[in-house]
Amino acid sequence: MERGLAVVGGGGGFIGGFLTKNLLEQGYRVRAVDIKPVDEWYQVHDECENLVLDLKLLDNCREAFAGADRIYQLAADMGGMGFIENNKCLCMLSVLITTHALIVAKEQGVKRFFYSSSACVYNADKQKNEDVIPLKEADAYPAMPEDGYGWEKLFTEHMCRHFREDFGVPTRMVRFHNVYGPNGTWDGGREKAPAAICRKVIQAKLSGDHNIEIWGDGKQTRSFMYIDDCIKGVNMATDSDHILEAINLGSNELVTINGLVDMVEDIAGVKLDRHYKLDAPKGVNGRNSDNTRINELLDWEPGIKLRDGMEKTYNWIYEQMTSNVPSPA
């Protein structure tokens, strides 16, 4: 049975491509919208309507979201730490996308408005130690988020809340913690740590040059959430009547970057000499997700262990690199 029209802003992106596929499987009519040409999308689904529009413009948002029952606003100019730290203004300009999407949602009376926030909203003073205490939602305050990208995300959370309180737009927000998996960027500067490490290990294995460059000292800690767990959480949060404030959506399986390299070396069956680029962008020293709130409200928890997800990701990137397929932009 058809379930109405769902529009995915950023549908040509990594998470957006998987979400579009899932919504089609659920029986929604789906419209995917992205600024990139369709041949640069991470995934293209012929069963849905695919539009190329710059959603920073209000008129384009009106075209993109016309008739939508649900809006999933994932569109943003972003990437890994190398991109975020060197493109702060571009990251901030993404505020225009969600501003205009919310205006259209109010005009049309949409039934659900999902916004993808980020763990980059959290106070940097609470992420100075590698042995980080898992971050609760309240730890975003007092505000000291990632400069540029994090400030845009935190501000937009407040805008979503006020559109709900003042205009009745049924907004739902989650803070993504480092989503990874196949069908994502693995080269070119926007890739995140799991894909970058897989690429570097594969390059070393294929070339026989058993050296690897690691950004930072390798002691920084993170948690990484596999894409399937992410999509399940997005669905549960969007459908819920209890998610009124932004909540964490991430794994709480903490790992150092050195530990992530260990894991990929084990998957690849190689051992590499490590060279640490201490002046490279590395983000905060430690970040982990406290999942108490999402467990209480949704009974959600990640189902895919990091080792299993990294093996799937490694195998996909290996296939792309050995068949000379370019990384998604």
mmCIF file of C-alpha atoms in Angstrom:
data_model
loop_
_atom_site.group_PDB
_atom_site.id
_atom_site.type_symbol
_atom_site.label_atom_id
_atom_site.label_comp_id
_atom_site.label_asym_id
_atom_site.label_seq_id
_atom_site.Cartn_x
_atom_site.Cartn_y
_atom_site.Cartn_z
ATOM 1 C CA MET A 1 0.000 0.000 0.000
ATOM 2 C CA GLU A 2 1.358 3.405 -0.970
ATOM 3 C CA ARG A 3 2.296 5.501 2.037
ATOM 4 C CA GLY A 4 2.481 9.032 0.633
ATOM 5 C CA LEU A 5 5.388 11.105 -0.654
ATOM 6 C CA ALA A 6 8.696 11.197 1.206
ATOM 7 C CA VAL A 7 11.311 13.679 -0.026
ATOM 8 C CA VAL A 8 14.970 13.174 0.837
ATOM 9 C CA GLY A 9 17.074 16.324 0.759
ATOM 10 C CA GLY A 10 20.619 15.149 0.119
ATOM 11 C CA GLY A 11 19.294 12.004 -1.523
ATOM 12 C CA GLY A 12 22.420 11.765 -3.661
ATOM 13 C CA GLY A 13 24.637 11.514 -0.592
ATOM 14 C CA PHE A 14 25.905 8.499 1.331
ATOM 15 C CA ILE A 15 23.221 8.267 4.029
ATOM 16 C CA GLY A 16 20.583 9.766 1.731
ATOM 17 C CA GLY A 17 21.081 7.016 -0.837
ATOM 18 C CA PHE A 18 20.505 4.280 1.716
ATOM 19 C CA LEU A 19 17.532 6.123 3.221
ATOM 20 C CA THR A 20 15.941 6.548 -0.208
ATOM 21 C CA LYS A 21 16.284 2.820 -0.845
ATOM 22 C CA ASN A 22 14.741 1.994 2.530
ATOM 23 C CA LEU A 23 11.797 4.356 2.067
ATOM 24 C CA LEU A 24 11.055 2.779 -1.315
ATOM 25 C CA GLU A 25 11.095 -0.637 0.334
ATOM 26 C CA GLN A 26 8.609 0.644 2.928
ATOM 27 C CA GLY A 27 6.186 1.603 0.168
ATOM 28 C CA TYR A 28 6.609 5.375 0.065
ATOM 29 C CA ARG A 29 6.650 7.358 -3.121
ATOM 30 C CA VAL A 30 10.073 8.952 -2.940
ATOM 31 C CA ARG A 31 11.661 12.029 -4.426
ATOM 32 C CA ALA A 32 15.431 12.335 -3.976
ATOM 33 C CA VAL A 33 17.005 15.770 -4.337
ATOM 34 C CA ASP A 34 20.671 16.746 -4.466
ATOM 35 C CA ILE A 35 22.855 19.556 -5.774
ATOM 36 C CA LYS A 36 25.240 17.132 -7.517
ATOM 37 C CA PRO A 37 24.641 15.869 -11.064
ATOM 38 C CA VAL A 38 22.873 12.497 -10.919
ATOM 39 C CA ASP A 39 25.901 10.667 -12.309
ATOM 40 C CA GLU A 40 27.813 11.768 -9.172
ATOM 41 C CA TRP A 41 25.223 10.428 -6.700
ATOM 42 C CA TYR A 42 26.312 7.668 -4.338
ATOM 43 C CA GLN A 43 23.248 5.621 -5.289
ATOM 44 C CA VAL A 44 20.589 6.230 -7.943
ATOM 45 C CA HIS A 45 17.201 4.544 -7.602
ATOM 46 C CA ASP A 46 15.194 4.541 -10.803
ATOM 47 C CA GLU A 47 11.943 3.840 -8.910
ATOM 48 C CA CYS A 48 11.915 7.348 -7.433
ATOM 49 C CA GLU A 49 11.918 10.851 -8.843
ATOM 50 C CA ASN A 50 15.459 12.247 -8.886
ATOM 51 C CA LEU A 51 15.915 16.025 -8.984
ATOM 52 C CA VAL A 52 19.067 18.153 -9.191
ATOM 53 C CA LEU A 53 18.460 21.381 -7.268
ATOM 54 C CA ASP A 54 20.381 23.738 -5.001
ATOM 55 C CA LEU A 55 18.290 23.625 -1.830
ATOM 56 C CA LYS A 56 19.912 26.764 -0.427
ATOM 57 C CA LEU A 57 17.341 28.638 -2.563
ATOM 58 C CA LEU A 58 13.761 28.954 -1.274
ATOM 59 C CA ASP A 59 12.105 28.532 -4.690
ATOM 60 C CA ASN A 60 14.051 25.296 -5.222
ATOM 61 C CA CYS A 61 12.874 24.028 -1.844
ATOM 62 C CA ARG A 62 9.294 24.756 -2.834
ATOM 63 C CA GLU A 63 9.798 22.708 -5.998
ATOM 64 C CA ALA A 64 11.657 19.907 -4.231
ATOM 65 C CA PHE A 65 9.246 19.446 -1.336
ATOM 66 C CA ALA A 66 5.962 20.115 -3.174
ATOM 67 C CA GLY A 67 3.301 17.667 -2.004
ATOM 68 C CA ALA A 68 5.542 16.001 0.593
ATOM 69 C CA ASP A 69 4.021 14.148 3.507
ATOM 70 C CA ARG A 70 7.509 13.710 4.976
ATOM 71 C CA ILE A 71 10.686 15.720 4.559
ATOM 72 C CA TYR A 72 14.035 14.175 5.412
ATOM 73 C CA GLN A 73 16.570 17.025 5.503
ATOM 74 C CA LEU A 74 20.048 15.517 5.205
ATOM 75 C CA ALA A 75 21.435 17.943 2.627
ATOM 76 C CA ALA A 76 24.621 19.716 3.747
ATOM 77 C CA ASP A 77 28.041 20.701 2.474
ATOM 78 C CA MET A 78 30.267 18.498 4.618
ATOM 79 C CA GLY A 79 32.879 15.755 4.770
ATOM 80 C CA GLY A 80 35.535 14.371 7.085
ATOM 81 C CA MET A 81 37.747 16.439 9.381
ATOM 82 C CA GLY A 82 40.010 17.526 6.535
ATOM 83 C CA PHE A 83 37.036 19.136 4.792
ATOM 84 C CA ILE A 84 35.271 20.488 7.894
ATOM 85 C CA GLU A 85 38.324 22.243 9.319
ATOM 86 C CA ASN A 86 39.218 23.876 5.986
ATOM 87 C CA ASN A 87 35.739 24.861 4.756
ATOM 88 C CA LYS A 88 33.999 26.454 7.738
ATOM 89 C CA CYS A 89 32.057 29.019 5.719
ATOM 90 C CA LEU A 90 30.730 26.434 3.256
ATOM 91 C CA CYS A 91 29.570 24.328 6.203
ATOM 92 C CA MET A 92 27.817 27.306 7.793
ATOM 93 C CA LEU A 93 25.949 28.107 4.581
ATOM 94 C CA SER A 94 24.049 24.819 4.916
ATOM 95 C CA VAL A 95 21.839 26.705 7.391
ATOM 96 C CA LEU A 96 20.048 28.131 4.341
ATOM 97 C CA ILE A 97 18.946 24.661 3.250
ATOM 98 C CA THR A 98 17.165 23.736 6.467
ATOM 99 C CA THR A 99 15.800 27.276 6.951
ATOM 100 C CA HIS A 100 14.063 27.152 3.592
ATOM 101 C CA ALA A 101 13.001 23.521 4.021
ATOM 102 C CA LEU A 102 11.332 24.408 7.334
ATOM 103 C CA ILE A 103 9.531 27.355 5.737
ATOM 104 C CA VAL A 104 8.119 25.028 3.077
ATOM 105 C CA ALA A 105 7.223 22.404 5.694
ATOM 106 C CA LYS A 106 5.238 25.065 7.583
ATOM 107 C CA GLU A 107 3.524 26.277 4.399
ATOM 108 C CA GLN A 108 2.500 22.752 3.399
ATOM 109 C CA GLY A 109 1.691 21.270 6.790
ATOM 110 C CA VAL A 110 3.981 18.241 6.434
ATOM 111 C CA LYS A 111 3.339 15.266 8.721
ATOM 112 C CA ARG A 112 6.992 14.758 9.669
ATOM 113 C CA PHE A 113 10.208 16.755 9.274
ATOM 114 C CA PHE A 114 13.446 14.869 9.992
ATOM 115 C CA TYR A 115 16.712 16.762 10.494
ATOM 116 C CA SER A 116 20.138 15.138 10.638
ATOM 117 C CA SER A 117 22.308 16.884 13.208
ATOM 118 C CA SER A 118 25.776 15.793 14.300
ATOM 119 C CA ALA A 119 27.927 14.880 17.277
ATOM 120 C CA CYS A 120 30.017 17.898 16.231
ATOM 121 C CA VAL A 121 27.560 20.008 18.287
ATOM 122 C CA TYR A 122 29.152 18.832 21.549
ATOM 123 C CA ASN A 123 31.218 21.069 23.816
ATOM 124 C CA ALA A 124 34.882 20.723 22.867
ATOM 125 C CA ASP A 125 35.981 21.035 26.518
ATOM 126 C CA LYS A 126 34.238 17.717 27.199
ATOM 127 C CA GLN A 127 36.207 15.964 24.435
ATOM 128 C CA LYS A 128 39.809 16.800 25.356
ATOM 129 C CA ASN A 129 40.664 13.398 26.815
ATOM 130 C CA GLU A 130 41.001 10.176 24.810
ATOM 131 C CA ASP A 131 39.331 8.338 27.715
ATOM 132 C CA VAL A 132 36.211 10.382 27.090
ATOM 133 C CA ILE A 133 33.053 9.971 29.144
ATOM 134 C CA PRO A 134 30.229 9.146 26.686
ATOM 135 C CA LEU A 135 28.448 12.335 25.684
ATOM 136 C CA LYS A 136 24.890 12.864 26.888
ATOM 137 C CA GLU A 137 22.554 15.130 24.961
ATOM 138 C CA ALA A 138 22.913 17.873 27.607
ATOM 139 C CA ASP A 139 26.682 17.952 27.029
ATOM 140 C CA ALA A 140 26.133 20.243 24.049
ATOM 141 C CA TYR A 141 25.903 23.026 26.638
ATOM 142 C CA PRO A 142 27.431 25.403 27.510
ATOM 143 C CA ALA A 143 27.867 25.689 23.762
ATOM 144 C CA MET A 144 31.338 25.211 22.290
ATOM 145 C CA PRO A 145 30.754 23.050 19.196
ATOM 146 C CA GLU A 146 33.054 22.286 16.280
ATOM 147 C CA ASP A 147 33.824 25.621 14.667
ATOM 148 C CA GLY A 148 31.774 26.173 11.530
ATOM 149 C CA TYR A 149 30.044 22.831 10.934
ATOM 150 C CA GLY A 150 29.126 22.216 14.584
ATOM 151 C CA TRP A 151 27.790 25.728 15.132
ATOM 152 C CA GLU A 152 25.556 25.407 12.064
ATOM 153 C CA LYS A 153 24.173 22.103 13.309
ATOM 154 C CA LEU A 154 23.520 23.386 16.844
ATOM 155 C CA PHE A 155 21.834 26.557 15.632
ATOM 156 C CA THR A 156 19.649 24.571 13.242
ATOM 157 C CA GLU A 157 18.567 22.223 16.046
ATOM 158 C CA HIS A 158 17.185 25.271 17.830
ATOM 159 C CA MET A 159 15.455 26.464 14.683
ATOM 160 C CA CYS A 160 13.796 23.059 14.247
ATOM 161 C CA ARG A 161 12.629 23.173 17.871
ATOM 162 C CA HIS A 162 11.172 26.663 17.496
ATOM 163 C CA PHE A 163 9.381 25.746 14.255
ATOM 164 C CA ARG A 164 7.784 22.905 16.229
ATOM 165 C CA GLU A 165 6.892 25.056 19.232
ATOM 166 C CA ASP A 166 5.779 28.188 17.361
ATOM 167 C CA PHE A 167 4.327 26.777 14.140
ATOM 168 C CA GLY A 168 3.513 23.145 14.894
ATOM 169 C CA VAL A 169 5.977 21.643 12.384
ATOM 170 C CA PRO A 170 6.520 18.064 13.671
ATOM 171 C CA THR A 171 10.325 18.103 13.672
ATOM 172 C CA ARG A 172 12.471 15.133 14.698
ATOM 173 C CA MET A 173 16.240 15.467 15.188
ATOM 174 C CA VAL A 174 19.088 13.040 15.761
ATOM 175 C CA ARG A 175 22.826 13.629 16.231
ATOM 176 C CA PHE A 176 24.757 11.268 13.971
ATOM 177 C CA HIS A 177 28.004 9.851 15.359
ATOM 178 C CA ASN A 178 30.389 8.949 12.508
ATOM 179 C CA VAL A 179 28.308 6.897 10.075
ATOM 180 C CA TYR A 180 30.266 4.548 7.791
ATOM 181 C CA GLY A 181 29.777 1.651 5.383
ATOM 182 C CA PRO A 182 29.909 0.678 1.712
ATOM 183 C CA ASN A 183 28.777 2.996 -1.086
ATOM 184 C CA GLY A 184 30.453 6.017 0.496
ATOM 185 C CA THR A 185 33.314 8.406 -0.250
ATOM 186 C CA TRP A 186 36.733 6.793 0.164
ATOM 187 C CA ASP A 187 39.002 9.295 -1.613
ATOM 188 C CA GLY A 188 39.187 12.930 -2.638
ATOM 189 C CA GLY A 189 39.253 14.796 0.689
ATOM 190 C CA ARG A 190 35.697 14.393 2.005
ATOM 191 C CA GLU A 191 36.082 10.805 3.209
ATOM 192 C CA LYS A 192 35.935 9.975 6.923
ATOM 193 C CA ALA A 193 38.369 7.914 8.974
ATOM 194 C CA PRO A 194 36.998 4.367 8.370
ATOM 195 C CA ALA A 195 37.034 4.765 4.582
ATOM 196 C CA ALA A 196 40.332 6.676 4.557
ATOM 197 C CA ILE A 197 42.067 3.986 6.599
ATOM 198 C CA CYS A 198 40.653 1.216 4.397
ATOM 199 C CA ARG A 199 41.930 3.038 1.302
ATOM 200 C CA LYS A 200 45.402 3.598 2.750
ATOM 201 C CA VAL A 201 45.753 -0.026 3.850
ATOM 202 C CA ILE A 202 44.564 -1.291 0.469
ATOM 203 C CA GLN A 203 46.987 1.027 -1.346
ATOM 204 C CA ALA A 204 49.852 -0.265 0.810
ATOM 205 C CA LYS A 205 48.856 -3.870 0.212
ATOM 206 C CA LEU A 206 48.492 -3.478 -3.549
ATOM 207 C CA SER A 207 51.658 -1.425 -4.008
ATOM 208 C CA GLY A 208 53.873 -3.404 -1.668
ATOM 209 C CA ASP A 209 54.909 -0.137 0.053
ATOM 210 C CA HIS A 210 53.997 -1.108 3.596
ATOM 211 C CA ASN A 211 53.788 2.403 5.054
ATOM 212 C CA ILE A 212 50.747 4.331 6.230
ATOM 213 C CA GLU A 213 50.228 7.973 7.198
ATOM 214 C CA ILE A 214 47.913 8.556 10.161
ATOM 215 C CA TRP A 215 46.471 11.977 10.962
ATOM 216 C CA GLY A 216 47.264 12.935 14.566
ATOM 217 C CA ASP A 217 49.007 10.646 17.038
ATOM 218 C CA GLY A 218 46.535 7.777 16.557
ATOM 219 C CA LYS A 219 45.465 7.910 20.198
ATOM 220 C CA GLN A 220 42.308 9.925 19.543
ATOM 221 C CA THR A 221 39.133 7.926 20.213
ATOM 222 C CA ARG A 222 35.834 7.684 18.352
ATOM 223 C CA SER A 223 32.792 5.479 17.911
ATOM 224 C CA PHE A 224 31.564 4.536 14.434
ATOM 225 C CA MET A 225 28.009 3.525 13.453
ATOM 226 C CA TYR A 226 27.321 1.210 10.527
ATOM 227 C CA ILE A 227 24.887 2.561 7.931
ATOM 228 C CA ASP A 228 22.201 -0.122 8.497
ATOM 229 C CA ASP A 229 21.980 0.803 12.194
ATOM 230 C CA CYS A 230 21.766 4.458 11.211
ATOM 231 C CA ILE A 231 18.823 3.950 8.840
ATOM 232 C CA LYS A 232 16.955 1.885 11.439
ATOM 233 C CA GLY A 233 17.428 4.683 13.975
ATOM 234 C CA VAL A 234 16.302 7.363 11.528
ATOM 235 C CA ASN A 235 13.074 5.457 10.867
ATOM 236 C CA MET A 236 12.367 4.890 14.543
ATOM 237 C CA ALA A 237 13.071 8.503 15.498
ATOM 238 C CA THR A 238 11.003 9.938 12.641
ATOM 239 C CA ASP A 239 8.016 7.724 13.445
ATOM 240 C CA SER A 240 8.164 8.351 17.192
ATOM 241 C CA ASP A 241 5.810 10.702 19.019
ATOM 242 C CA HIS A 242 8.309 11.087 21.867
ATOM 243 C CA ILE A 243 11.427 12.509 20.165
ATOM 244 C CA LEU A 244 10.953 16.242 20.673
ATOM 245 C CA GLU A 245 14.578 17.206 21.313
ATOM 246 C CA ALA A 246 17.735 16.127 19.496
ATOM 247 C CA ILE A 247 19.017 12.697 20.577
ATOM 248 C CA ASN A 248 22.200 10.735 19.970
ATOM 249 C CA LEU A 249 22.232 8.145 17.213
ATOM 250 C CA GLY A 250 25.555 6.341 17.298
ATOM 251 C CA SER A 251 27.522 3.350 18.449
ATOM 252 C CA ASN A 252 29.066 3.390 21.917
ATOM 253 C CA GLU A 253 31.851 0.956 20.897
ATOM 254 C CA LEU A 254 34.880 3.176 21.514
ATOM 255 C CA VAL A 255 38.083 2.656 19.516
ATOM 256 C CA THR A 256 41.334 4.565 19.007
ATOM 257 C CA ILE A 257 42.423 5.457 15.499
ATOM 258 C CA ASN A 258 45.407 3.165 16.066
ATOM 259 C CA GLY A 259 42.958 0.433 17.026
ATOM 260 C CA LEU A 260 40.985 1.057 13.845
ATOM 261 C CA VAL A 261 44.198 0.680 11.837
ATOM 262 C CA ASP A 262 44.949 -2.556 13.711
ATOM 263 C CA MET A 263 41.511 -3.825 12.738
ATOM 264 C CA VAL A 264 41.873 -2.998 9.041
ATOM 265 C CA GLU A 265 45.391 -4.460 8.933
ATOM 266 C CA ASP A 266 43.953 -7.674 10.355
ATOM 267 C CA ILE A 267 41.195 -7.714 7.735
ATOM 268 C CA ALA A 268 43.756 -7.093 4.978
ATOM 269 C CA GLY A 269 46.339 -9.529 6.329
ATOM 270 C CA VAL A 270 49.172 -6.962 6.346
ATOM 271 C CA LYS A 271 51.261 -5.103 8.904
ATOM 272 C CA LEU A 272 52.316 -1.543 8.111
ATOM 273 C CA ASP A 273 54.859 0.967 9.361
ATOM 274 C CA ARG A 274 52.987 3.929 10.799
ATOM 275 C CA HIS A 275 53.908 7.557 10.232
ATOM 276 C CA TYR A 276 52.008 10.164 12.241
ATOM 277 C CA LYS A 277 51.153 13.536 10.680
ATOM 278 C CA LEU A 278 50.775 15.571 13.843
ATOM 279 C CA ASP A 279 49.809 18.818 12.075
ATOM 280 C CA ALA A 280 46.917 17.236 10.152
ATOM 281 C CA PRO A 281 43.273 17.924 11.081
ATOM 282 C CA LYS A 282 42.236 15.343 13.673
ATOM 283 C CA GLY A 283 39.273 16.869 15.502
ATOM 284 C CA VAL A 284 38.724 16.399 19.232
ATOM 285 C CA ASN A 285 40.800 13.929 21.244
ATOM 286 C CA GLY A 286 37.861 11.771 22.315
ATOM 287 C CA ARG A 287 34.183 11.349 21.439
ATOM 288 C CA ASN A 288 31.694 8.612 22.279
ATOM 289 C CA SER A 289 27.905 8.343 22.266
ATOM 290 C CA ASP A 290 25.830 7.946 25.423
ATOM 291 C CA ASN A 291 22.829 5.966 24.179
ATOM 292 C CA THR A 292 20.782 6.069 27.392
ATOM 293 C CA ARG A 293 18.163 8.407 25.959
ATOM 294 C CA ILE A 294 17.577 6.607 22.661
ATOM 295 C CA ASN A 295 17.443 3.257 24.470
ATOM 296 C CA GLU A 296 14.810 4.620 26.849
ATOM 297 C CA LEU A 297 12.676 6.267 24.176
ATOM 298 C CA LEU A 298 13.041 3.898 21.227
ATOM 299 C CA ASP A 299 14.675 0.720 22.510
ATOM 300 C CA TRP A 300 17.291 1.255 19.790
ATOM 301 C CA GLU A 301 20.839 0.022 19.991
ATOM 302 C CA PRO A 302 23.421 -0.710 17.291
ATOM 303 C CA GLY A 303 23.323 -4.272 16.016
ATOM 304 C CA ILE A 304 26.515 -4.399 13.929
ATOM 305 C CA LYS A 305 29.902 -4.669 15.622
ATOM 306 C CA LEU A 306 32.667 -2.427 14.334
ATOM 307 C CA ARG A 307 34.840 -5.339 13.153
ATOM 308 C CA ASP A 308 31.983 -6.760 11.053
ATOM 309 C CA GLY A 309 31.049 -3.395 9.564
ATOM 310 C CA MET A 310 34.654 -2.548 8.765
ATOM 311 C CA GLU A 311 35.103 -5.853 6.945
ATOM 312 C CA LYS A 312 32.070 -5.088 4.763
ATOM 313 C CA THR A 313 33.398 -1.587 4.112
ATOM 314 C CA TYR A 314 36.935 -2.795 3.365
ATOM 315 C CA ASN A 315 35.702 -5.428 0.901
ATOM 316 C CA TRP A 316 33.580 -2.872 -0.964
ATOM 317 C CA ILE A 317 36.394 -0.305 -1.197
ATOM 318 C CA TYR A 318 38.847 -3.014 -2.270
ATOM 319 C CA GLU A 319 36.481 -3.979 -5.091
ATOM 320 C CA GLN A 320 36.175 -0.324 -6.167
ATOM 321 C CA MET A 321 39.930 0.279 -6.124
ATOM 322 C CA THR A 322 40.861 -2.892 -7.994
ATOM 323 C CA SER A 323 38.235 -2.239 -10.669
ATOM 324 C CA ASN A 324 39.325 1.426 -11.032
ATOM 325 C CA VAL A 325 35.935 2.803 -10.028
ATOM 326 C CA PRO A 326 36.186 6.465 -8.882
ATOM 327 C CA SER A 327 35.123 7.338 -5.350
ATOM 328 C CA PRO A 328 31.743 9.105 -5.020
ATOM 329 C CA ALA A 329 32.347 12.858 -4.759
#
